[in-house]
Each structure stands twice: as C-alpha cells, then as structure tokens.
C-alpha angles and dihedrals in degrees: 000000000000132000128193138207132193147168095204112036146348122355142130088253121033131190111213140175101020104196132181112230123215137205118235089264090058098255118133116256103176143295140284128208136174119229113207119205126166094338095314125107123212122195116223124193120203111196124209097000140086131192142082091254087078093054100060096061089048095054090044088055091048090051092053091044091050092050090049089048093238123161104276093196089062090046090052095051094044091068093059089070096041116123111214122218115267123261096033107107092302118170113231128180109241132196124288094019093305126142125218122204103202112207096153099129104109122307138230126173091254093051092048091048090053091047091051091049092051094045088050089057094052114099110231133184091196138044124301113224123186121205105194125189132195119294105219134205096034095123114189090359094061100099094041094048095045090050092047092051091047089054091048092050095049100082093041102051133056090209133018121203117188123201123192140032097280092043092075084081090063086064093050089055091047092050090050086058090052098255108166117250091237089061098052126064138176 
C-alpha cells in the first residue's frame, strides 16, 4: 500500500495555507499550516522557524500517522512543542529589537534561493540585511552560482554582506543588478 503527501497538488495528505506568524511588535515568530487528511483539517504551529523545508517532514509524519491510524489531533499538537535543529531558518531575537533568521547550516544554491524567497515574503518594518557565506562544492559552477544568488538577493535586501573567499562573487552579481557600493560589503 502506498500513501502520498504534497504541498502543491494531489495527495492523501496535503499541507495548505502556510502562513508566517508575527509577534505584536511585527517580528516573525513562526509559521502555521493546515494539514488536510480525509476531509479533516488539522492546524499545525511551528515555533521559531520559517521555511517550506520544515513542512515536508511534518506532512510525511502525518501520512505515516494516518496510515497507522494514530490520533491526528495529538500529532498536530505535538509539533507545537517541537524544537527544530539550529541553523535551519531559525528565528532568533537579536539586539536592539532586531530579528535574526539563522540559516547557517550548510548552503547550496537551491537552499539559498529558498531562504531569499522566504525572507522576501516576511513583512518587515526595518531593514533587511543578508549575511551570505561561501557555498562550497560547486566546482566549475561556483562563480556563476554565487553571482546568480547575489543578483537574486539584490532586490530583497537593503544591505548584503558577504563572508568568505567565494562570496566576493555574490557582490559581483549584486553590482550587476545595480546595487550601490555602500550597500554591499565583503
């Protein structure tokens, strides 16, 4: 027997309505999703993280729980106390009412793209500053991918700070998109 899950189409278990949640001061505090199974909808709260990469394991777990005929209400509430691994789009309170989204665990172009997309969707009253480190193991694609990510980041962030030897190429991509020199740093 097989069971399927999805965020974008047909499946036995579907994640719908991913929504970023905010504190009263406007800072992000996590996400909410609905998990739809057999005509029922279960709310799931994810504290201190943002990003679709957290949703897939949850709907996989719901799929297994559904197949094992476990109590899906208990499954839903269990995730509200889940502590996510560090460095994976974790929300951290910074100094002077700032918020840090820590996505420091490894980096690939796809992961950085997703992070940029999510950060673009977060409402912010202040500036958005990206601190981007080297993406390793890209071989002959390293320069091209770093430049492409720099160009993608340019419209989303007020400032871009690059850290690492390869990260200089983020700045080349940002400059090609007309980011002002005062807003990019290495």
